[in-house]
N, CA and C atoms as an extended XYZ file, in Angstrom:
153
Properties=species:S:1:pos:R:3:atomname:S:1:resname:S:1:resid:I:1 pbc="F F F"
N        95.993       66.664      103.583 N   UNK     1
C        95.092       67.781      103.430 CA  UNK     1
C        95.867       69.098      103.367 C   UNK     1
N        96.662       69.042      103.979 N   UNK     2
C        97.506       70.259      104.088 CA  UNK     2
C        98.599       71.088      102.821 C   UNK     2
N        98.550       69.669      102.051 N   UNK     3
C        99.708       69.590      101.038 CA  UNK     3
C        98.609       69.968      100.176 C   UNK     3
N        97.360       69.412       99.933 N   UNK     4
C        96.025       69.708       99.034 CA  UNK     4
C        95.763       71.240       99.057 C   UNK     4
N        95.925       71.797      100.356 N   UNK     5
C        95.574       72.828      100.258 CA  UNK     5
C        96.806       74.262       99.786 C   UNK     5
N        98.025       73.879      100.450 N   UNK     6
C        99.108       74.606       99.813 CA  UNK     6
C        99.252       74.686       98.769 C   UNK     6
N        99.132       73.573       97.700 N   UNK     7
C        99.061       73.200       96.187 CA  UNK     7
C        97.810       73.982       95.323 C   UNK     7
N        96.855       74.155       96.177 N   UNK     8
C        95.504       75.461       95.544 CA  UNK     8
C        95.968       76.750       95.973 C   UNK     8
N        96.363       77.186       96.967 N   UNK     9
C        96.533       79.010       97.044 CA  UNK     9
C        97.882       79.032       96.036 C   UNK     9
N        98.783       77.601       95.438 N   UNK    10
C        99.914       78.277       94.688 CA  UNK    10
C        99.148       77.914       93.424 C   UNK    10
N        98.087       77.348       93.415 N   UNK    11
C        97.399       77.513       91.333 CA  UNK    11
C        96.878       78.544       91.637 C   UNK    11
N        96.202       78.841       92.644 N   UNK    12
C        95.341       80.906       92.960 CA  UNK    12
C        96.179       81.536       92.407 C   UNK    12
N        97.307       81.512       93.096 N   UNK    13
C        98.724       82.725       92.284 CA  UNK    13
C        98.961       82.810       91.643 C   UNK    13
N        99.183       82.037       90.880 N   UNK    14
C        99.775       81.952       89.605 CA  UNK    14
C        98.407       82.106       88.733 C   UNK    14
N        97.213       81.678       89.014 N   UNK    15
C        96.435       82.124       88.006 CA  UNK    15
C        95.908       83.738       88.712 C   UNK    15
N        96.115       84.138       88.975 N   UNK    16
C        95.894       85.808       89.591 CA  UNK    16
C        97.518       86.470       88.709 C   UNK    16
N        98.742       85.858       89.014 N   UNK    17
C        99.620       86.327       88.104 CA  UNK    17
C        99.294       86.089       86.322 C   UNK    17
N        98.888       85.404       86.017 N   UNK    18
C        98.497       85.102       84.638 CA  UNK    18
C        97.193       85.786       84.377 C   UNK    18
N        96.406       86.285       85.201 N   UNK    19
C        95.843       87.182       84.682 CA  UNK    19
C        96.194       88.875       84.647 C   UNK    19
N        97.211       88.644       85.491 N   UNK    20
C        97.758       90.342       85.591 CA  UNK    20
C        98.532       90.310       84.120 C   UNK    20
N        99.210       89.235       84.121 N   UNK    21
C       100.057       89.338       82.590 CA  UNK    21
C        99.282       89.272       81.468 C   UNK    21
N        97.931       89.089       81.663 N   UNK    22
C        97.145       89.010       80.619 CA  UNK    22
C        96.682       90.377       80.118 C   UNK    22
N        96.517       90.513       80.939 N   UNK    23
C        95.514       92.504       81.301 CA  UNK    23
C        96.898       93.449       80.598 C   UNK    23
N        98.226       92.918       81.337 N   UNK    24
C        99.572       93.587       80.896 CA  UNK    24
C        99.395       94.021       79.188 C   UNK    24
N        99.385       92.136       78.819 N   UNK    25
C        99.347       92.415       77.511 CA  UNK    25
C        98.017       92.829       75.991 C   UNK    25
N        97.308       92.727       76.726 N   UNK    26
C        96.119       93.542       76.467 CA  UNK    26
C        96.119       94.901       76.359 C   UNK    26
N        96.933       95.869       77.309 N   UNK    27
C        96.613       97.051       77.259 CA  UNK    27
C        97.878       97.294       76.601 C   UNK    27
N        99.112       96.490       76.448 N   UNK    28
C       100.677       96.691       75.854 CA  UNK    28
C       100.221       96.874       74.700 C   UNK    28
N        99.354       95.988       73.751 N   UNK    29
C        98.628       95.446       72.346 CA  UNK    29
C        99.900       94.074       72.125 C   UNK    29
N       100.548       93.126       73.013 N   UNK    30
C       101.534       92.447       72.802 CA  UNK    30
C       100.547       91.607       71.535 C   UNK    30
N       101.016       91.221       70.873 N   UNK    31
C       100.920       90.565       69.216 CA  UNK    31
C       100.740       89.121       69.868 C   UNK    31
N       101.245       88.472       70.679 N   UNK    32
C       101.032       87.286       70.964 CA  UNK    32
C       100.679       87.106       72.334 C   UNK    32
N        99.119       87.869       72.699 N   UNK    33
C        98.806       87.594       73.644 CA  UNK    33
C        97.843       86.348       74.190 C   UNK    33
N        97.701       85.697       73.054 N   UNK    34
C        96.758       84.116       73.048 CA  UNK    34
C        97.630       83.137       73.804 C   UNK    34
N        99.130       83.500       73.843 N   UNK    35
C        99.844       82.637       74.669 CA  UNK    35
C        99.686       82.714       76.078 C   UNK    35
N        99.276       83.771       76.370 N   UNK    36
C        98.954       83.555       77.954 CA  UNK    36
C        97.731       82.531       78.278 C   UNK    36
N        96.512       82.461       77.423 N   UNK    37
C        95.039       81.879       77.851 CA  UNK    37
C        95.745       80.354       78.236 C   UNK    37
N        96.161       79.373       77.510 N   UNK    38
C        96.611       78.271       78.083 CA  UNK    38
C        96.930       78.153       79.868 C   UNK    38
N        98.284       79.363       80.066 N   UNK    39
C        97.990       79.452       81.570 CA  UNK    39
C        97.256       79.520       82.395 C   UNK    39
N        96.166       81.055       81.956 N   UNK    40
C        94.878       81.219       82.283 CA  UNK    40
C        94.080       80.039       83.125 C   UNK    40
N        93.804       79.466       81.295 N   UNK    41
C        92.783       78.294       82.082 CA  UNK    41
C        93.469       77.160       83.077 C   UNK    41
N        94.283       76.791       82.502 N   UNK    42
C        95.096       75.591       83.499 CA  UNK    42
C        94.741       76.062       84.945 C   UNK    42
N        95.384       77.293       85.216 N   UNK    43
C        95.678       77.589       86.610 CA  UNK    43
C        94.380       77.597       86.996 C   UNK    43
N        93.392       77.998       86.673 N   UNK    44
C        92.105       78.380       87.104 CA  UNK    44
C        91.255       76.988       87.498 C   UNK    44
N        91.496       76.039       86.349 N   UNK    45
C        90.830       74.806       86.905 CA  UNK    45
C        91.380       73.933       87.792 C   UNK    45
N        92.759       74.092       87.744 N   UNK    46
C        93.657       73.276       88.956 CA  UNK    46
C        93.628       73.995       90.154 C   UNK    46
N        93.442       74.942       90.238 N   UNK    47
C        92.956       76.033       91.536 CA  UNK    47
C        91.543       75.922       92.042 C   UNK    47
N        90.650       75.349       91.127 N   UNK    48
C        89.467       74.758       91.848 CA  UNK    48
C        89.281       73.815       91.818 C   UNK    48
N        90.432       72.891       91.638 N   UNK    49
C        90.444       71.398       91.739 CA  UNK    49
C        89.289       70.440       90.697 C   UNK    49
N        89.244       70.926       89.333 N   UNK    50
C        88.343       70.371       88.035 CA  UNK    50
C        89.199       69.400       88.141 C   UNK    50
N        90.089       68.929       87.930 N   UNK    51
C        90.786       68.299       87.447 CA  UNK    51
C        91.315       67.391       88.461 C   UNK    51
């Protein structure tokens, strides 16, 4: 349980960091900012355990 739960606050982070880099490149106008959404979602559903 413990390992279950360490393993969700580090997909939280990283999807809280992947959305800061998202917002980053949004307001940068980075040209290839569709490469972040893959992270996005991953982290987000493995952080609420969809998967």
């Amino acid at each position: 349980m413990a390992t279950e739960n360490k393993n969700s606050v580090l997909m939280w982070l990283l999807f809280f960091v992947s959305v800061a880099a998202l917002v980053i490149a949004i307001v940068t106008h980075w040209p290839w900012l569709t490469l972040i959404l893959p992270f996005n979602t991953t982290f987000l559903v493995k952080a609420m355990n969809i998967i």
